[in-house]
Amino acid sequence: MSKERESFGSRAAVIMAMAGSAIGLGNIWRFPYMVGEHGGGAFVFVYVMATLLVSLPVFVAEVTLGRMSRCSAYGSMSKYHSSPVWKFAGILTILIPTVIGSYYSVIGGWSLNYMFRSLAGEFVMNSPEAVSGIFAKMVSVTWLPIVMNLLFMTATCAIVACGVKIGIEKFNKFTIPALFVLIILIVIYSVTLPGAGEGVKYLLKPDFSQLDAKTFAYAIGQSFYSLSLGSGVIITYGSYVSKKENIFVSSAGTAASDLGFAILAGLAVMPAVFADGIAPGAGPGLLFETLPFIFSTMGAQAPVLSAIVSIVFFIAVVVAALTSCVSVIEVGVSFLLEKTGLKRWQASLILFAICGTIGSICAYKMVVLNTLDWLTSNVLLIILAVLTVVFVGFFLPKETLKAEFTNEGTNRVNVRIFPLIYFLIKWVEPVALIAIFVCNFIL
Ligand code: TRP
């Protein structure tokens, strides 16, 4: 059984670690193309609302559950009720992150490869057409994505092996502020390009005629993915939050950083896309095909600046992906540490073997990657989120929950907002989540 549970050292450390999990490819790769495909500013508007009203209460529920149970996500629910449903939820908390970690590191591997290419100046030294074809070429060479995936996974597991305080906390505390600096530098470059104004307008000025049921379903789904909800990650990190910490403040701080970073990533990408006269709805290829194309066309006038921006950009992508991947691997490691006598480095090695193997299959066959992504983000994640809110709302005694959320009643503001949060968790979340689950199938 587990020894004394590690905790994060300070509030800043808690927010940085949770933000590290939240801020990732979901923000830099997925969010801009979702905006481009689902109605620009109107999508952004719904996304902001969804984060505040739908995702934040679930985030609070997960952190509270984690801190209360002080055990791995697997045992957090069955610790209080032994029914098979909560055992099943426990299994999902191991399964989902392990699967996400497996394919996520493949995309992390592509980003790593693009970082090396940008360092070699490849995007500015070739024609835009040649550069936008790099992606297809890269994935057709079987060994390259596999090697990159394993390299990325090695870095991830090495950080996890160092532990919560020394590995995860130290790494995130340094990288998250650095990521904000990097992305702000790119935003400054992007919004000052000639013709960039249209992109800024596209992103920030909602055209509500673009709204439909799909916009809502995708915006809520994206917000969930981006905050790493419904996967055991936030429950696990919650269990490392100290008993003195204010749960609401650290949850809201994390949601605000994640939201802010997504909008900054949109402002880094969209104005450049518009300045280059490209349609914004390029889909998942936006990051790996359209952006290098842009670096190349810009490179014709300002090669040095363009090369520097491409390097900074892909370093940011790799680092953001790494901090998220660390959080998913930590879930499995935390489970193994609790259930076996393994040492942390041994548990990390086991996760490396499992995720590295599944990831290599994904790197080899992209259809496996796409299927696992769809299955986890649109199906399993929502099922686990529904189970979690139902558990917290209906199966935990309200008073126990309140005591945990308000630090035994000492936190006045939390005492005051508790009824609202509780109402949202109990009555609004299950309905909203089941609605998007159904929409994902019929839309
Ligand atoms: N939130 C991360 C991102 O935006 C991805 C991620 C990490 C994740 N852990 C997760 C997504 C758990 C869903 C579940 O890139």
Short mmCIF file of C-alpha atoms and ligand atoms in Angstrom, two decimals:
data_model
loop_
_atom_site.label_atom_id
_atom_site.label_comp_id
_atom_site.label_asym_id
_atom_site.label_seq_id
_atom_site.Cartn_x
_atom_site.Cartn_y
_atom_site.Cartn_z
CA MET A 1 0.00 0.00 0.00
CA SER A 2 1.00 3.58 -0.45
CA LYS A 3 3.33 5.40 1.89
CA GLU A 4 2.64 9.00 2.82
CA ARG A 5 0.99 10.72 -0.12
CA GLU A 6 3.07 13.39 -1.83
CA SER A 7 1.59 16.90 -2.11
CA PHE A 8 2.29 19.88 -4.28
CA GLY A 9 4.32 22.49 -2.41
CA SER A 10 2.27 25.65 -2.91
CA ARG A 11 -0.78 27.15 -4.60
CA ALA A 12 1.36 28.28 -7.54
CA ALA A 13 2.62 24.72 -7.88
CA VAL A 14 -0.92 23.31 -7.89
CA ILE A 15 -2.12 25.73 -10.55
CA MET A 16 1.00 25.25 -12.68
CA ALA A 17 0.73 21.47 -12.54
CA MET A 18 -2.97 21.45 -13.38
CA ALA A 19 -2.47 24.09 -16.05
CA GLY A 20 0.38 21.95 -17.35
CA SER A 21 -2.04 19.10 -17.83
CA ALA A 22 -4.69 21.34 -19.33
CA ILE A 23 -2.55 23.40 -21.68
CA GLY A 24 -1.39 21.19 -24.49
CA LEU A 25 -2.07 20.07 -28.02
CA GLY A 26 -5.74 20.61 -27.20
CA ASN A 27 -5.04 24.35 -27.10
CA ILE A 28 -2.44 24.80 -29.82
CA TRP A 29 -3.44 22.14 -32.33
CA ARG A 30 -7.10 21.32 -31.71
CA PHE A 31 -8.60 24.65 -30.61
CA PRO A 32 -7.56 26.79 -33.64
CA TYR A 33 -8.79 24.25 -36.16
CA MET A 34 -12.04 23.74 -34.24
CA VAL A 35 -12.58 27.51 -34.35
CA GLY A 36 -11.91 27.45 -38.08
CA GLU A 37 -14.31 24.58 -38.69
CA HIS A 38 -17.13 25.58 -36.37
CA GLY A 39 -17.94 29.22 -36.86
CA GLY A 40 -15.03 31.43 -35.71
CA GLY A 41 -15.94 33.99 -33.02
CA ALA A 42 -19.30 32.35 -32.31
CA PHE A 43 -17.47 29.12 -31.41
CA VAL A 44 -15.07 31.06 -29.18
CA PHE A 45 -17.99 32.71 -27.40
CA VAL A 46 -19.74 29.38 -26.73
CA TYR A 47 -16.41 27.86 -25.68
CA VAL A 48 -15.84 30.55 -23.05
CA MET A 49 -19.38 30.09 -21.69
CA ALA A 50 -19.01 26.31 -21.71
CA THR A 51 -15.76 26.51 -19.76
CA LEU A 52 -17.27 28.71 -17.06
CA LEU A 53 -20.67 27.07 -16.72
CA VAL A 54 -20.15 23.43 -17.66
CA SER A 55 -16.48 22.54 -17.28
CA LEU A 56 -15.51 24.54 -14.19
CA PRO A 57 -18.08 22.85 -11.88
CA VAL A 58 -16.92 19.42 -13.11
CA PHE A 59 -13.33 20.47 -12.51
CA VAL A 60 -14.23 21.48 -8.95
CA ALA A 61 -16.03 18.13 -8.45
CA GLU A 62 -12.97 16.18 -9.60
CA VAL A 63 -10.46 18.12 -7.49
CA THR A 64 -12.71 17.83 -4.43
CA LEU A 65 -13.18 14.09 -4.93
CA GLY A 66 -9.44 13.60 -5.37
CA ARG A 67 -8.47 15.60 -2.31
CA MET A 68 -11.15 13.94 -0.20
CA SER A 69 -10.21 10.41 -1.09
CA ARG A 70 -6.44 10.97 -1.06
CA CYS A 71 -5.97 7.94 -3.23
CA SER A 72 -5.52 7.14 -6.91
CA ALA A 73 -8.40 7.98 -9.26
CA TYR A 74 -9.06 4.24 -9.51
CA GLY A 75 -10.02 3.93 -5.87
CA SER A 76 -11.52 7.38 -5.36
CA MET A 77 -15.13 6.33 -5.92
CA SER A 78 -15.12 2.69 -4.81
CA LYS A 79 -13.53 3.81 -1.53
CA TYR A 80 -16.96 5.16 -0.53
CA HIS A 81 -19.32 2.75 -2.32
CA SER A 82 -18.43 -0.74 -3.38
CA SER A 83 -20.98 -1.17 -6.20
CA PRO A 84 -19.67 -2.52 -9.54
CA VAL A 85 -20.61 0.76 -11.25
CA TRP A 86 -17.95 2.66 -9.29
CA LYS A 87 -15.47 -0.16 -9.86
CA PHE A 88 -16.18 0.27 -13.57
CA ALA A 89 -15.63 4.03 -13.22
CA GLY A 90 -12.33 3.20 -11.51
CA ILE A 91 -11.28 1.03 -14.43
CA LEU A 92 -12.12 3.87 -16.82
CA THR A 93 -9.83 6.19 -14.87
CA ILE A 94 -6.94 3.88 -15.71
CA LEU A 95 -7.99 2.97 -19.21
CA ILE A 96 -8.75 6.45 -20.56
CA PRO A 97 -5.50 8.20 -19.65
CA THR A 98 -3.42 5.23 -20.74
CA VAL A 99 -5.08 5.23 -24.16
CA ILE A 100 -4.90 9.02 -24.44
CA GLY A 101 -1.24 8.96 -23.41
CA SER A 102 -0.52 6.38 -26.10
CA TYR A 103 -1.80 8.32 -29.07
CA TYR A 104 -1.09 11.76 -27.63
CA SER A 105 2.62 11.00 -27.60
CA VAL A 106 2.46 10.18 -31.32
CA ILE A 107 1.27 13.72 -32.02
CA GLY A 108 3.90 14.89 -29.52
CA GLY A 109 6.41 12.95 -31.64
CA TRP A 110 5.29 14.70 -34.84
CA SER A 111 5.71 18.04 -33.04
CA LEU A 112 9.19 17.01 -31.93
CA ASN A 113 10.06 16.19 -35.51
CA TYR A 114 8.73 19.57 -36.63
CA MET A 115 10.80 21.25 -33.92
CA PHE A 116 13.94 19.61 -35.33
CA ARG A 117 12.93 20.62 -38.84
CA SER A 118 12.37 24.23 -37.80
CA LEU A 119 15.77 24.24 -36.08
CA ALA A 120 17.28 23.07 -39.36
CA GLY A 121 15.51 25.95 -41.15
CA GLU A 122 13.60 23.54 -43.35
CA PHE A 123 10.37 25.58 -43.48
CA VAL A 124 11.95 28.81 -44.67
CA MET A 125 14.40 27.23 -47.09
CA ASN A 126 11.85 25.37 -49.20
CA SER A 127 8.92 26.39 -51.37
CA PRO A 128 5.50 26.66 -49.66
CA GLU A 129 4.18 23.71 -51.71
CA ALA A 130 7.11 21.49 -50.73
CA VAL A 131 6.72 22.49 -47.08
CA SER A 132 3.01 21.71 -46.86
CA GLY A 133 3.79 18.25 -48.26
CA ILE A 134 6.23 17.45 -45.43
CA PHE A 135 3.53 16.00 -43.22
CA ALA A 136 2.35 13.38 -45.72
CA LYS A 137 5.98 12.45 -46.37
CA MET A 138 6.80 12.18 -42.68
CA VAL A 139 3.95 9.82 -41.84
CA SER A 140 4.63 7.66 -44.88
CA VAL A 141 8.14 6.83 -43.59
CA THR A 142 7.16 4.14 -41.10
CA TRP A 143 10.10 4.27 -38.70
CA LEU A 144 10.26 8.05 -38.23
CA PRO A 145 6.96 8.64 -36.36
CA ILE A 146 7.64 5.52 -34.26
CA VAL A 147 11.09 6.70 -33.22
CA MET A 148 9.81 10.22 -32.53
CA ASN A 149 6.95 8.80 -30.48
CA LEU A 150 9.32 6.70 -28.37
CA LEU A 151 11.63 9.68 -27.88
CA PHE A 152 8.74 11.80 -26.70
CA MET A 153 7.49 9.03 -24.40
CA THR A 154 10.98 8.60 -22.92
CA ALA A 155 11.08 12.29 -21.97
CA THR A 156 7.57 12.06 -20.48
CA CYS A 157 8.29 8.98 -18.37
CA ALA A 158 11.63 10.39 -17.21
CA ILE A 159 9.83 13.41 -15.73
CA VAL A 160 7.18 11.23 -14.10
CA ALA A 161 9.85 8.91 -12.68
CA CYS A 162 11.38 11.86 -10.81
CA GLY A 163 8.23 12.17 -8.68
CA VAL A 164 5.47 14.66 -7.96
CA LYS A 165 7.56 17.33 -6.24
CA ILE A 166 10.88 16.97 -7.99
CA GLY A 167 9.69 15.92 -11.44
CA ILE A 168 6.19 17.17 -12.14
CA GLU A 169 6.08 20.25 -9.91
CA LYS A 170 9.52 21.61 -10.84
CA PHE A 171 9.05 20.99 -14.54
CA ASN A 172 5.65 22.68 -14.74
CA LYS A 173 6.60 25.62 -12.56
CA PHE A 174 9.30 26.53 -15.00
CA THR A 175 7.67 25.60 -18.30
CA ILE A 176 4.15 27.03 -17.93
CA PRO A 177 5.24 30.67 -17.45
CA ALA A 178 7.78 30.14 -20.24
CA LEU A 179 5.00 28.87 -22.52
CA PHE A 180 2.98 32.04 -21.95
CA VAL A 181 6.00 34.17 -22.84
CA LEU A 182 6.62 32.17 -26.02
CA ILE A 183 3.02 32.28 -27.20
CA ILE A 184 2.74 36.03 -26.49
CA LEU A 185 5.85 36.64 -28.63
CA ILE A 186 4.23 34.74 -31.49
CA VAL A 187 0.94 36.61 -31.05
CA ILE A 188 2.80 39.93 -31.32
CA TYR A 189 4.39 38.72 -34.55
CA SER A 190 1.16 37.34 -35.94
CA VAL A 191 -1.17 40.27 -35.25
CA THR A 192 1.26 42.77 -36.74
CA LEU A 193 1.39 41.03 -40.12
CA PRO A 194 -0.26 42.98 -42.95
CA GLY A 195 -3.87 41.82 -43.28
CA ALA A 196 -3.90 40.19 -39.83
CA GLY A 197 -6.82 42.33 -38.64
CA GLU A 198 -9.33 40.13 -40.43
CA GLY A 199 -8.09 37.11 -38.48
CA VAL A 200 -8.41 38.92 -35.15
CA LYS A 201 -11.94 39.96 -36.08
CA TYR A 202 -12.80 36.43 -37.16
CA LEU A 203 -11.73 35.13 -33.78
CA LEU A 204 -13.08 37.75 -31.43
CA LYS A 205 -16.19 39.13 -33.11
CA PRO A 206 -18.94 36.51 -32.88
CA ASP A 207 -21.27 36.13 -35.82
CA PHE A 208 -24.18 34.39 -34.10
CA SER A 209 -25.76 33.33 -37.38
CA GLN A 210 -22.98 30.69 -37.44
CA LEU A 211 -24.33 28.98 -34.30
CA ASP A 212 -25.97 25.57 -34.46
CA ALA A 213 -26.33 22.51 -32.23
CA LYS A 214 -22.99 21.24 -33.49
CA THR A 215 -21.20 24.38 -32.28
CA PHE A 216 -22.47 23.72 -28.76
CA ALA A 217 -21.61 20.02 -28.76
CA TYR A 218 -18.10 20.59 -30.12
CA ALA A 219 -17.41 23.60 -27.89
CA ILE A 220 -18.35 21.69 -24.72
CA GLY A 221 -16.40 18.63 -25.88
CA GLN A 222 -13.36 20.77 -26.66
CA SER A 223 -13.55 22.51 -23.31
CA PHE A 224 -13.66 19.15 -21.52
CA TYR A 225 -10.73 17.80 -23.47
CA SER A 226 -8.74 20.95 -22.92
CA LEU A 227 -9.23 20.87 -19.16
CA SER A 228 -8.29 17.14 -19.04
CA LEU A 229 -11.67 16.31 -17.50
CA GLY A 230 -13.37 12.92 -17.41
CA SER A 231 -10.11 11.02 -17.41
CA GLY A 232 -8.90 10.58 -13.86
CA VAL A 233 -6.15 13.16 -14.36
CA ILE A 234 -7.70 15.95 -12.33
CA ILE A 235 -8.87 13.50 -9.63
CA THR A 236 -5.27 12.27 -9.34
CA TYR A 237 -3.79 15.78 -9.23
CA GLY A 238 -6.55 16.72 -6.78
CA SER A 239 -5.27 14.03 -4.43
CA TYR A 240 -1.92 15.85 -4.31
CA VAL A 241 -3.54 19.18 -3.36
CA SER A 242 -2.83 20.12 0.26
CA LYS A 243 -5.69 20.31 2.74
CA LYS A 244 -5.03 24.01 3.27
CA GLU A 245 -5.47 24.93 -0.38
CA ASN A 246 -8.58 26.73 -1.63
CA ILE A 247 -10.13 24.32 -4.14
CA PHE A 248 -12.22 26.91 -5.94
CA VAL A 249 -9.37 29.36 -6.39
CA SER A 250 -7.00 26.76 -7.79
CA SER A 251 -9.70 25.33 -10.10
CA ALA A 252 -10.71 28.75 -11.40
CA GLY A 253 -7.04 29.72 -11.79
CA THR A 254 -6.41 26.63 -13.89
CA ALA A 255 -9.52 27.17 -16.03
CA ALA A 256 -8.55 30.80 -16.59
CA SER A 257 -5.00 29.88 -17.66
CA ASP A 258 -6.29 27.22 -20.01
CA LEU A 259 -8.87 29.54 -21.52
CA GLY A 260 -6.35 32.35 -21.84
CA PHE A 261 -3.84 30.09 -23.51
CA ALA A 262 -6.39 28.75 -26.01
CA ILE A 263 -7.32 32.29 -27.03
CA LEU A 264 -3.67 33.28 -27.32
CA ALA A 265 -3.04 30.21 -29.49
CA GLY A 266 -5.97 31.28 -31.67
CA LEU A 267 -4.46 34.75 -31.92
CA ALA A 268 -1.12 33.24 -32.85
CA VAL A 269 -2.56 31.12 -35.64
CA MET A 270 -5.63 32.80 -37.16
CA PRO A 271 -4.23 36.26 -38.01
CA ALA A 272 -1.30 34.60 -39.80
CA VAL A 273 -3.73 32.35 -41.69
CA PHE A 274 -5.77 35.36 -42.82
CA ALA A 275 -2.68 37.43 -43.61
CA ASP A 276 -1.62 34.66 -45.98
CA GLY A 277 -5.06 34.57 -47.60
CA ILE A 278 -5.78 30.98 -46.55
CA ALA A 279 -9.27 29.72 -45.59
CA PRO A 280 -9.41 29.01 -41.83
CA GLY A 281 -11.25 25.67 -42.04
CA ALA A 282 -8.23 23.49 -42.87
CA GLY A 283 -9.07 20.97 -40.13
CA PRO A 284 -6.50 18.92 -38.25
CA GLY A 285 -3.83 19.75 -40.84
CA LEU A 286 -3.82 23.40 -39.76
CA LEU A 287 -0.80 23.02 -37.50
CA PHE A 288 1.29 20.59 -39.51
CA GLU A 289 0.51 21.71 -43.06
CA THR A 290 -0.94 25.22 -43.14
CA LEU A 291 1.40 26.81 -40.59
CA PRO A 292 4.64 25.57 -42.18
CA PHE A 293 3.21 26.83 -45.50
CA ILE A 294 2.81 30.24 -43.85
CA PHE A 295 6.35 30.17 -42.41
CA SER A 296 7.60 29.45 -45.89
CA THR A 297 5.69 32.26 -47.66
CA MET A 298 6.67 34.73 -44.92
CA GLY A 299 10.19 33.43 -45.21
CA ALA A 300 10.45 34.78 -48.74
CA GLN A 301 10.46 38.34 -47.35
CA ALA A 302 11.94 37.89 -43.89
CA PRO A 303 13.75 34.57 -43.70
CA VAL A 304 15.55 35.07 -40.38
CA LEU A 305 12.49 36.34 -38.50
CA SER A 306 10.30 33.65 -39.97
CA ALA A 307 12.82 30.95 -39.07
CA ILE A 308 13.00 32.20 -35.48
CA VAL A 309 9.21 32.32 -35.15
CA SER A 310 8.89 28.77 -36.49
CA ILE A 311 11.46 27.53 -33.98
CA VAL A 312 9.80 29.29 -31.04
CA PHE A 313 6.42 28.02 -32.16
CA PHE A 314 7.33 24.35 -32.36
CA ILE A 315 9.32 24.47 -29.12
CA ALA A 316 6.14 25.78 -27.49
CA VAL A 317 4.08 22.96 -29.04
CA VAL A 318 6.49 20.27 -27.81
CA VAL A 319 6.71 21.67 -24.28
CA ALA A 320 2.94 22.09 -23.99
CA ALA A 321 2.40 18.52 -25.20
CA LEU A 322 4.99 17.21 -22.76
CA THR A 323 3.39 18.75 -19.65
CA SER A 324 0.02 17.24 -20.64
CA CYS A 325 1.42 13.82 -21.43
CA VAL A 326 3.15 13.81 -18.04
CA SER A 327 -0.25 14.16 -16.35
CA VAL A 328 -1.81 11.21 -18.15
CA ILE A 329 1.12 8.90 -17.42
CA GLU A 330 1.04 9.97 -13.76
CA VAL A 331 -2.48 8.51 -13.40
CA GLY A 332 -1.29 4.99 -14.24
CA VAL A 333 1.86 5.37 -12.14
CA SER A 334 -0.14 6.58 -9.14
CA PHE A 335 -2.38 3.51 -9.48
CA LEU A 336 0.55 1.09 -9.66
CA LEU A 337 2.25 2.69 -6.67
CA GLU A 338 -0.88 2.25 -4.61
CA LYS A 339 -1.61 -1.33 -5.62
CA THR A 340 1.87 -2.85 -5.85
CA GLY A 341 5.18 -2.59 -4.08
CA LEU A 342 6.84 -1.17 -7.18
CA LYS A 343 9.15 1.79 -7.04
CA ARG A 344 8.22 4.94 -8.96
CA TRP A 345 10.82 4.38 -11.66
CA GLN A 346 9.63 0.80 -12.18
CA ALA A 347 6.00 1.92 -12.49
CA SER A 348 7.06 4.60 -14.98
CA LEU A 349 8.90 1.98 -17.00
CA ILE A 350 5.79 -0.22 -17.16
CA LEU A 351 3.71 2.71 -18.41
CA PHE A 352 6.43 3.44 -20.95
CA ALA A 353 6.24 -0.15 -22.21
CA ILE A 354 2.43 -0.18 -22.48
CA CYS A 355 1.94 3.30 -23.96
CA GLY A 356 5.04 3.01 -26.14
CA THR A 357 3.68 -0.19 -27.68
CA ILE A 358 0.14 1.08 -28.32
CA GLY A 359 1.60 4.39 -29.49
CA SER A 360 3.88 2.67 -31.98
CA ILE A 361 0.85 0.94 -33.49
CA CYS A 362 -0.88 4.34 -33.73
CA ALA A 363 2.22 5.87 -35.30
CA TYR A 364 2.26 3.08 -37.85
CA LYS A 365 -1.47 3.14 -38.69
CA MET A 366 -3.08 6.54 -38.46
CA VAL A 367 -6.55 5.06 -38.57
CA VAL A 368 -5.87 3.43 -35.17
CA LEU A 369 -4.85 6.82 -33.81
CA ASN A 370 -8.00 8.50 -35.12
CA THR A 371 -10.22 5.73 -33.78
CA LEU A 372 -8.68 5.84 -30.30
CA ASP A 373 -8.95 9.64 -30.26
CA TRP A 374 -12.62 9.50 -31.20
CA LEU A 375 -13.39 6.69 -28.78
CA THR A 376 -11.74 8.37 -25.81
CA SER A 377 -12.67 12.02 -26.37
CA ASN A 378 -16.23 11.55 -27.62
CA VAL A 379 -17.35 8.41 -25.80
CA LEU A 380 -15.34 7.19 -22.79
CA LEU A 381 -14.45 10.61 -21.45
CA ILE A 382 -18.07 11.69 -21.37
CA ILE A 383 -19.20 8.42 -19.74
CA LEU A 384 -16.64 8.85 -16.97
CA ALA A 385 -17.56 12.51 -16.51
CA VAL A 386 -21.25 11.59 -16.14
CA LEU A 387 -20.39 8.86 -13.61
CA THR A 388 -18.20 11.30 -11.67
CA VAL A 389 -20.82 14.06 -11.41
CA VAL A 390 -23.55 11.56 -10.54
CA PHE A 391 -21.29 10.07 -7.87
CA VAL A 392 -20.39 13.45 -6.38
CA GLY A 393 -23.93 14.83 -6.68
CA PHE A 394 -25.97 11.83 -5.51
CA PHE A 395 -23.73 9.34 -3.71
CA LEU A 396 -21.52 11.49 -1.52
CA PRO A 397 -23.14 13.02 1.54
CA LYS A 398 -23.66 16.70 0.81
CA GLU A 399 -22.18 17.75 4.14
CA THR A 400 -18.98 15.78 3.61
CA LEU A 401 -18.56 17.35 0.20
CA LYS A 402 -19.26 20.81 1.56
CA ALA A 403 -16.73 20.34 4.36
CA GLU A 404 -14.05 19.38 1.84
CA PHE A 405 -14.88 22.19 -0.59
CA THR A 406 -14.95 24.85 2.12
CA ASN A 407 -11.99 23.53 4.17
CA GLU A 408 -14.30 22.60 7.06
CA GLY A 409 -16.32 25.79 6.71
CA THR A 410 -13.33 28.08 7.20
CA ASN A 411 -13.45 29.42 3.70
CA ARG A 412 -16.30 31.94 3.64
CA VAL A 413 -16.44 32.60 -0.07
CA ASN A 414 -16.54 28.89 -0.82
CA VAL A 415 -19.34 28.45 1.75
CA ARG A 416 -21.32 31.06 -0.15
CA ILE A 417 -20.80 29.63 -3.63
CA PHE A 418 -21.21 26.01 -2.61
CA PRO A 419 -25.01 25.86 -3.22
CA LEU A 420 -24.58 27.10 -6.80
CA ILE A 421 -21.70 24.74 -7.59
CA TYR A 422 -23.59 21.85 -6.00
CA PHE A 423 -26.73 22.61 -8.00
CA LEU A 424 -24.76 22.75 -11.25
CA ILE A 425 -22.98 19.47 -10.48
CA LYS A 426 -26.10 17.64 -9.44
CA TRP A 427 -28.73 18.84 -11.89
CA VAL A 428 -27.18 20.68 -14.81
CA GLU A 429 -24.06 18.62 -15.56
CA PRO A 430 -25.63 15.17 -16.04
CA VAL A 431 -28.20 16.59 -18.47
CA ALA A 432 -25.66 18.69 -20.39
CA LEU A 433 -23.21 15.79 -20.63
CA ILE A 434 -25.76 13.24 -21.77
CA ALA A 435 -26.98 15.77 -24.36
CA ILE A 436 -23.52 16.17 -25.88
CA PHE A 437 -22.97 12.44 -25.75
CA VAL A 438 -26.09 11.93 -27.87
CA CYS A 439 -25.18 14.85 -30.17
CA ASN A 440 -21.77 13.28 -30.85
CA PHE A 441 -23.56 10.31 -32.37
CA ILE A 442 -26.32 11.99 -34.30
CA LEU A 443 -24.70 15.17 -35.61
N1 TRP B 1 -5.80 18.71 -21.85
C1 TRP B 1 -4.71 18.33 -22.69
C2 TRP B 1 -4.67 19.24 -23.90
O1 TRP B 1 -5.40 20.17 -23.99
C3 TRP B 1 -4.77 16.93 -23.14
C4 TRP B 1 -4.97 16.00 -22.05
C5 TRP B 1 -4.13 15.72 -21.05
C6 TRP B 1 -6.13 15.28 -21.80
N2 TRP B 1 -4.71 14.85 -20.22
C7 TRP B 1 -5.92 14.57 -20.66
C8 TRP B 1 -7.30 15.22 -22.48
C9 TRP B 1 -6.91 13.79 -20.15
C10 TRP B 1 -8.31 14.44 -21.97
C11 TRP B 1 -8.12 13.74 -20.82
O2 TRP B 1 -3.88 19.03 -24.76
#
